[in-house]
Short mmCIF file of C-alpha atoms in Angstrom, two decimals:
data_model
loop_
_atom_site.label_atom_id
_atom_site.label_comp_id
_atom_site.label_asym_id
_atom_site.label_seq_id
_atom_site.Cartn_x
_atom_site.Cartn_y
_atom_site.Cartn_z
CA MET M 1143 -26.66 17.81 -3.41
CA SER M 1144 -23.49 16.11 -2.47
CA LEU M 1145 -21.59 13.57 -4.63
CA ALA M 1146 -20.80 10.01 -3.68
CA ALA M 1147 -17.76 8.11 -4.92
CA VAL M 1148 -16.69 4.46 -4.28
CA GLY M 1149 -13.06 3.83 -3.42
CA VAL M 1150 -11.56 0.53 -4.28
CA ASP M 1151 -8.33 -0.99 -2.93
CA LEU M 1152 -7.09 -4.01 -4.92
CA GLY M 1153 -4.50 -6.07 -3.34
CA GLY M 1154 -2.82 -9.40 -4.25
CA THR M 1155 -5.21 -11.44 -1.74
CA LYS M 1156 -8.20 -9.16 -1.47
CA VAL M 1157 -10.33 -6.56 -3.00
CA ALA M 1158 -11.96 -3.90 -0.69
CA ALA M 1159 -14.67 -1.10 -1.51
CA ALA M 1160 -16.43 1.45 0.32
CA PRO M 1161 -18.55 4.51 -0.35
CA LEU M 1162 -17.60 8.26 0.58
CA ARG M 1163 -20.43 10.74 0.86
CA ASP M 1164 -20.22 14.10 2.86
CA GLY M 1165 -16.73 13.14 4.19
CA LEU M 1166 -17.81 9.88 5.73
CA LEU M 1167 -16.63 6.58 4.71
CA GLY M 1168 -19.34 3.72 4.66
CA ASP M 1169 -18.84 0.05 5.16
CA SER M 1170 -16.40 -1.86 2.99
CA VAL M 1171 -17.34 -4.84 0.96
CA VAL M 1172 -14.22 -7.23 0.88
CA ARG M 1173 -13.70 -10.36 -1.18
CA PRO M 1174 -10.73 -12.28 -2.08
CA THR M 1175 -8.88 -11.24 -5.15
CA ALA M 1176 -9.65 -13.19 -8.42
CA ARG M 1177 -6.34 -14.08 -9.86
CA SER M 1178 -7.26 -16.53 -12.57
CA GLY M 1179 -7.29 -13.86 -15.32
CA GLY M 1180 -7.88 -10.30 -16.22
CA SER M 1181 -11.56 -10.98 -17.36
CA GLY M 1182 -12.46 -12.63 -14.02
CA LEU M 1183 -10.87 -9.82 -12.03
CA LEU M 1184 -12.65 -7.20 -13.85
CA ASP M 1185 -15.85 -8.97 -13.35
CA GLU M 1186 -15.17 -8.96 -9.52
CA LEU M 1187 -14.23 -5.24 -9.51
CA VAL M 1188 -17.57 -4.45 -11.10
CA ALA M 1189 -19.62 -6.54 -8.76
CA VAL M 1190 -17.65 -5.23 -5.62
CA ILE M 1191 -18.16 -1.63 -6.63
CA GLN M 1192 -21.96 -2.35 -7.19
CA ASP M 1193 -22.37 -3.99 -3.88
CA ALA M 1194 -20.48 -0.96 -2.22
CA ALA M 1195 -23.02 1.50 -3.60
CA PRO M 1196 -26.42 0.21 -3.85
CA GLY M 1197 -27.86 3.57 -3.50
CA GLY M 1198 -25.88 4.93 -6.65
CA LEU M 1199 -22.67 6.55 -7.14
CA ASP M 1200 -21.20 9.60 -9.20
CA ALA M 1201 -17.56 8.26 -9.65
CA VAL M 1202 -15.17 5.55 -8.76
CA GLY M 1203 -11.52 5.55 -7.56
CA VAL M 1204 -9.38 2.48 -7.97
CA GLY M 1205 -5.93 1.83 -6.20
CA VAL M 1206 -4.23 -0.97 -8.00
CA PRO M 1207 -0.62 -2.73 -7.12
CA SER M 1208 0.58 -1.68 -10.42
CA ILE M 1209 2.28 0.99 -12.55
CA VAL M 1210 -0.76 3.23 -14.12
CA GLU M 1211 -0.67 5.91 -16.67
CA PHE M 1212 -2.90 8.10 -14.67
CA ASP M 1213 -4.27 10.39 -17.59
CA THR M 1214 -5.71 7.19 -19.45
CA GLY M 1215 -6.06 4.88 -16.50
CA ARG M 1216 -4.17 2.16 -18.30
CA VAL M 1217 -2.22 -0.21 -16.22
CA ILE M 1218 1.39 -0.17 -17.70
CA SER M 1219 2.78 -3.14 -15.55
CA SER M 1220 1.50 -5.38 -12.94
CA VAL M 1221 3.23 -7.93 -10.77
CA ASN M 1222 0.85 -9.24 -8.31
CA VAL M 1223 -2.49 -8.94 -10.11
CA PRO M 1224 -3.57 -9.86 -13.86
CA LEU M 1225 -4.26 -6.45 -15.09
CA ALA M 1226 -1.04 -5.61 -17.24
CA ASP M 1227 -1.92 -3.56 -20.36
CA ILE M 1228 -5.55 -3.36 -19.53
CA PRO M 1229 -7.22 0.12 -20.17
CA LEU M 1230 -8.91 -0.16 -16.81
CA ARG M 1231 -10.26 3.29 -16.63
CA GLN M 1232 -12.07 3.01 -19.81
CA VAL M 1233 -13.24 -0.64 -19.29
CA LEU M 1234 -14.53 0.12 -15.78
CA SER M 1235 -16.27 3.43 -17.17
CA GLU M 1236 -18.18 1.63 -19.85
CA ARG M 1237 -19.39 -1.20 -17.59
CA LEU M 1238 -20.51 1.29 -14.51
CA GLY M 1239 -21.71 4.21 -16.69
CA VAL M 1240 -19.83 6.75 -14.29
CA PRO M 1241 -16.30 8.49 -14.37
CA VAL M 1242 -13.52 6.06 -13.05
CA PHE M 1243 -10.04 7.05 -12.04
CA VAL M 1244 -7.20 4.68 -11.54
CA ASP M 1245 -3.99 5.17 -9.78
CA ASN M 1246 -1.35 3.18 -7.77
CA ASP M 1247 -2.64 1.70 -4.49
CA ALA M 1248 0.06 3.06 -2.29
CA THR M 1249 -0.30 6.64 -4.03
CA VAL M 1250 -3.84 6.88 -2.99
CA ALA M 1251 -3.25 5.59 0.42
CA ALA M 1252 -0.55 8.20 0.82
CA LEU M 1253 -3.19 10.61 -0.36
CA ALA M 1254 -5.43 9.56 2.53
CA GLU M 1255 -2.71 9.49 4.99
CA ALA M 1256 -1.81 12.98 4.24
CA HIS M 1257 -5.35 13.95 5.55
CA ASP M 1258 -6.63 13.75 9.12
CA GLU M 1259 -10.01 12.30 9.93
CA ALA M 1260 -11.94 15.19 8.85
CA LEU M 1261 -10.19 15.00 5.44
CA ARG M 1262 -8.08 18.09 5.94
CA LEU M 1263 -4.61 18.22 4.47
CA VAL M 1264 -2.20 18.21 7.44
CA THR M 1265 0.99 16.56 6.03
CA ARG M 1266 2.69 18.25 2.98
CA ASN M 1267 5.57 15.73 2.50
CA LEU M 1268 4.84 12.23 3.09
CA VAL M 1269 6.17 8.90 2.01
CA MET M 1270 3.80 6.03 2.21
CA LEU M 1271 5.21 2.21 2.51
CA THR M 1272 2.44 -0.30 2.15
CA VAL M 1273 3.43 -3.68 3.53
CA GLY M 1274 1.12 -6.27 2.08
CA THR M 1275 1.60 -9.24 -0.36
CA GLY M 1276 4.40 -6.97 -1.82
CA ILE M 1277 5.51 -3.42 -0.75
CA GLY M 1278 4.27 -0.38 -2.27
CA GLY M 1279 5.22 3.20 -2.13
CA GLY M 1280 3.33 6.45 -2.69
CA LEU M 1281 4.55 9.94 -2.46
CA VAL M 1282 2.83 13.35 -1.38
CA LEU M 1283 5.24 16.18 -2.05
CA ASP M 1284 4.39 19.86 -1.35
CA GLY M 1285 0.81 18.78 -0.66
CA ARG M 1286 0.47 17.02 -4.12
CA ILE M 1287 0.58 13.44 -5.35
CA TYR M 1288 3.74 12.82 -7.16
CA ARG M 1289 3.74 10.48 -9.93
CA GLY M 1290 6.81 10.95 -11.95
CA SER M 1291 6.97 11.41 -15.57
CA THR M 1292 5.17 8.15 -16.52
CA GLY M 1293 3.27 7.45 -13.36
CA GLY M 1294 5.84 4.89 -11.86
CA ALA M 1295 7.18 7.09 -9.05
CA GLY M 1296 7.24 5.44 -5.56
CA GLU M 1297 8.02 1.78 -6.46
CA LEU M 1298 9.88 1.60 -3.17
CA GLY M 1299 9.54 -2.02 -2.98
CA HIS M 1300 11.67 -2.55 -6.01
CA THR M 1301 14.61 -0.54 -4.67
CA ILE M 1302 17.75 -2.66 -4.25
CA VAL M 1303 18.81 -2.93 -0.62
CA GLY M 1304 20.65 -6.28 -0.21
CA LEU M 1305 22.37 -7.21 -3.52
CA ASP M 1306 25.79 -8.73 -3.30
CA LEU M 1307 28.18 -6.28 -5.03
CA SER M 1308 31.35 -7.75 -3.72
CA GLY M 1309 32.13 -8.73 -7.39
CA PRO M 1310 30.17 -8.42 -10.74
CA VAL M 1311 26.68 -7.35 -10.69
CA PRO M 1312 24.42 -10.64 -10.55
CA ALA M 1313 22.29 -11.49 -13.38
CA PRO M 1314 18.70 -9.98 -12.96
CA ALA M 1315 15.96 -12.27 -12.02
CA GLY M 1316 12.18 -11.98 -12.14
CA PHE M 1317 10.42 -9.41 -10.14
CA PRO M 1318 10.58 -9.00 -7.19
CA GLN M 1319 14.35 -8.85 -7.84
CA PRO M 1320 16.57 -10.67 -5.16
CA GLY M 1321 17.87 -8.07 -2.97
CA SER M 1322 14.98 -5.80 -3.41
CA LEU M 1323 13.00 -4.48 -0.34
CA GLU M 1324 10.02 -6.12 -1.35
CA ALA M 1325 11.97 -9.59 -1.58
CA VAL M 1326 13.10 -9.22 2.11
CA ALA M 1327 10.40 -7.13 3.69
CA SER M 1328 7.14 -7.89 2.15
CA GLY M 1329 4.21 -10.21 3.51
CA HIS M 1330 5.56 -12.73 1.27
CA ALA M 1331 8.90 -12.37 3.01
CA LEU M 1332 7.33 -12.63 6.58
CA ASP M 1333 5.65 -15.84 5.25
CA ARG M 1334 8.88 -17.34 4.20
CA VAL M 1335 11.02 -16.47 7.31
CA GLY M 1336 8.19 -17.70 9.32
CA ALA M 1337 8.04 -21.04 7.69
CA GLU M 1338 11.85 -21.42 8.13
CA ALA M 1339 11.82 -20.56 11.84
CA ALA M 1340 8.92 -23.25 12.13
CA GLN M 1341 11.15 -25.89 10.50
CA ARG M 1342 14.09 -24.76 12.69
CA GLU M 1343 12.31 -24.64 16.05
CA PRO M 1344 9.66 -27.44 16.11
CA GLU M 1345 8.72 -26.61 19.78
CA SER M 1346 7.88 -23.14 19.23
CA ALA M 1347 4.33 -21.85 18.40
CA LEU M 1348 5.23 -21.78 14.76
CA GLY M 1349 6.52 -25.13 14.83
CA ARG M 1350 3.38 -26.28 16.29
CA VAL M 1351 1.33 -24.68 13.42
CA ARG M 1352 3.55 -26.59 10.98
CA ALA M 1353 3.03 -29.88 12.91
CA LYS M 1354 -0.59 -29.49 12.13
CA GLY M 1355 0.19 -30.00 8.42
CA ARG M 1356 -0.73 -26.40 7.34
CA PRO M 1357 1.59 -23.44 6.05
CA VAL M 1358 3.05 -20.87 8.57
CA LEU M 1359 1.99 -17.51 7.22
CA GLY M 1360 3.01 -13.99 8.27
CA SER M 1361 -0.33 -13.79 10.18
CA ASP M 1362 0.69 -16.73 12.30
CA VAL M 1363 3.90 -14.98 13.14
CA VAL M 1364 2.21 -11.81 14.05
CA ALA M 1365 -0.42 -13.65 16.17
CA ALA M 1366 2.22 -15.75 18.03
CA ALA M 1367 4.39 -12.64 18.45
CA HIS M 1368 1.64 -10.97 20.19
CA ASP M 1369 1.26 -13.82 22.44
CA GLY M 1370 4.83 -13.67 23.55
CA ASP M 1371 6.40 -16.49 21.70
CA PRO M 1372 10.01 -15.85 21.73
CA VAL M 1373 10.70 -17.44 18.25
CA ALA M 1374 7.99 -15.37 16.71
CA LEU M 1375 9.11 -12.29 18.36
CA GLU M 1376 12.72 -12.75 17.12
CA THR M 1377 11.45 -13.41 13.45
CA LEU M 1378 9.06 -10.55 13.46
CA GLU M 1379 11.94 -8.30 14.73
CA ILE M 1380 14.26 -9.22 12.09
CA TRP M 1381 11.56 -8.77 9.35
CA ALA M 1382 10.47 -5.30 10.84
CA GLU M 1383 14.22 -4.28 10.81
CA HIS M 1384 14.25 -4.97 6.99
CA VAL M 1385 11.25 -2.59 6.61
CA GLY M 1386 13.27 0.02 8.59
CA ILE M 1387 16.01 -0.12 5.93
CA GLY M 1388 13.21 0.92 3.42
CA ALA M 1389 12.14 3.75 5.72
CA ALA M 1390 15.72 4.93 6.16
CA ASN M 1391 16.03 5.01 2.38
CA ALA M 1392 12.88 7.12 2.16
CA ILE M 1393 14.12 9.48 4.65
CA ASN M 1394 17.55 9.81 2.82
CA THR M 1395 15.85 10.38 -0.36
CA PHE M 1396 12.88 12.58 0.14
CA ASP M 1397 13.50 14.22 3.54
CA PRO M 1398 9.70 14.03 4.42
CA ASP M 1399 7.57 15.21 7.30
CA GLU M 1400 6.42 11.73 7.73
CA VAL M 1401 7.06 8.08 6.60
CA VAL M 1402 3.80 6.15 7.19
CA ILE M 1403 3.53 2.41 7.22
CA GLY M 1404 0.36 0.73 6.14
CA GLY M 1405 -1.01 -2.34 4.70
CA GLY M 1406 -1.67 -5.70 6.29
CA GLY M 1407 1.64 -5.64 7.76
CA ALA M 1408 0.85 -2.88 10.02
CA LEU M 1409 -1.31 -5.09 12.03
CA ALA M 1410 1.71 -6.06 13.82
CA GLY M 1411 1.46 -2.64 15.65
CA GLU M 1412 4.31 -1.53 17.82
CA LEU M 1413 6.13 -4.80 17.38
CA LEU M 1414 6.75 -3.59 13.62
CA LEU M 1415 7.14 0.01 14.35
CA GLU M 1416 9.75 -0.06 17.22
CA PRO M 1417 12.27 -1.84 14.99
CA VAL M 1418 11.49 0.17 12.18
CA ILE M 1419 12.22 3.37 13.95
CA ARG M 1420 15.34 2.13 15.57
CA VAL M 1421 16.86 0.93 12.28
CA ALA M 1422 15.80 3.97 10.23
CA ASN M 1423 17.55 6.33 12.83
CA GLN M 1424 20.60 4.21 12.45
CA TYR M 1425 20.79 4.30 8.64
CA ALA M 1426 19.23 7.79 7.91
CA HIS M 1427 21.80 10.49 7.30
CA PRO M 1428 23.05 12.13 10.57
CA GLY M 1429 21.58 15.57 9.43
CA LEU M 1430 17.92 13.90 9.12
CA VAL M 1431 17.88 11.64 12.00
CA GLY M 1432 14.78 12.56 14.02
CA ARG M 1433 13.44 15.10 11.62
CA SER M 1434 10.71 12.64 10.00
CA VAL M 1435 7.97 11.03 11.91
CA ILE M 1436 7.66 7.47 11.49
CA ARG M 1437 4.09 6.26 12.26
CA LEU M 1438 1.58 3.59 11.37
CA ALA M 1439 -1.21 4.57 9.16
CA ARG M 1440 -3.94 6.63 10.97
CA HIS M 1441 -6.71 5.33 8.60
CA GLY M 1442 -5.50 1.75 9.17
CA LEU M 1443 -6.26 -0.92 6.64
CA ARG M 1444 -8.93 1.53 5.03
CA ALA M 1445 -6.48 4.11 3.86
CA GLY M 1446 -6.43 2.57 0.45
CA VAL M 1447 -10.39 2.65 -0.11
CA LEU M 1448 -10.61 6.25 1.58
CA GLY M 1449 -7.75 7.53 -0.72
CA ALA M 1450 -9.05 6.11 -3.91
CA ALA M 1451 -12.58 7.78 -3.11
CA MET M 1452 -10.91 11.19 -2.28
CA LEU M 1453 -9.08 10.74 -5.63
CA ALA M 1454 -12.28 10.30 -7.47
CA LEU M 1455 -14.12 13.27 -5.82
CA SER M 1456 -11.11 15.55 -6.36
CA GLU M 1457 -10.98 14.70 -10.03
CA LEU M 1458 -14.71 15.43 -10.30
CA GLU M 1459 -14.11 18.82 -8.62
CA ARG M 1460 -11.36 19.50 -10.98
CA ALA M 1461 -13.76 18.77 -13.77
CA GLY M 1462 -16.13 21.37 -12.52
CA ALA M 1463 -18.72 19.31 -10.27
CA PRO M 1464 -19.74 20.66 -6.99
CA VAL M 1465 -18.01 18.47 -4.34
CA ALA M 1466 -18.39 19.17 -0.54
CA ALA M 1467 -14.83 20.67 0.60
CA ALA M 1468 -14.48 18.05 3.38
CA ALA M 1469 -14.42 15.50 0.93
CA THR M 1470 -11.79 16.92 -1.44
CA SER M 1471 -8.04 17.59 -1.22
CA THR M 1472 -5.79 20.02 -3.24
CA ASP M 1473 -4.53 19.53 -6.86
CA LYS M 1474 -2.75 16.22 -6.89
CA ARG M 1475 -1.30 15.84 -10.30
CA SER M 1476 2.36 15.33 -10.82
#
């Protein structure tokens, strides 16, 4: 009998969960993220997982926007959700009565993106950039997840890309640090530049949104850009160029087969991808230009839930449980 796992993708604004059985990912349950505190968020995670698997489950995989000690499933540090220092694997295992495996959200998305639609490993060296509330990074190197020595590898959103070093190094601020990739290229960054453009150009589509008395969000910028609004197009292009610097740094650091852009920001589609590729090619080392494929996530917004479920089934297989081959992957430990 095949085993079923639920994958959970926890983000700063929403949590999604879906079951994976026989290589097929079921429908997702999606809810707004409870951010009032750790206890409320844990209750929500349990409820979402139970709703996603009314017929029962054998394991759960959870991707969180945090640094995770993988062997214990304890959240070491968490910027966008209230999970810091919570033994998430232990707590959820006790409440759900099944094995739970916890990893970084971009890491599990990278795992999914290294596999095709039939869940076959097709890319051995891949860097994932998840552009959402913040910016996450996931690494698959030589066909295996790379977590580093403590589980924190791949925090590409916190790489410094724009710090003024013409004089003494500025005093550090809170995270995300000013000058970090997350500060200039995340979903929150698009919210900010969209609001600035709306104020500067009141006759634009973004200005009309502002005139209605509601905040201008990144989703408004993307929608107006797809409709051809010139101010939105320019705003989106500049933001996408910032993402391209992150892609260039990924290429210069890892020389991957692929750099994959996922998360909600990828809904901008080709309006995001073209500037990313252009800027990455301008700033990558000349010996590396054109060697890495830069693409949008093939599994779309479901890469996170798929990768989390794949991780859970892979870990069950490592423990000796019989798991269908199409639903597993190779050894993923760092």
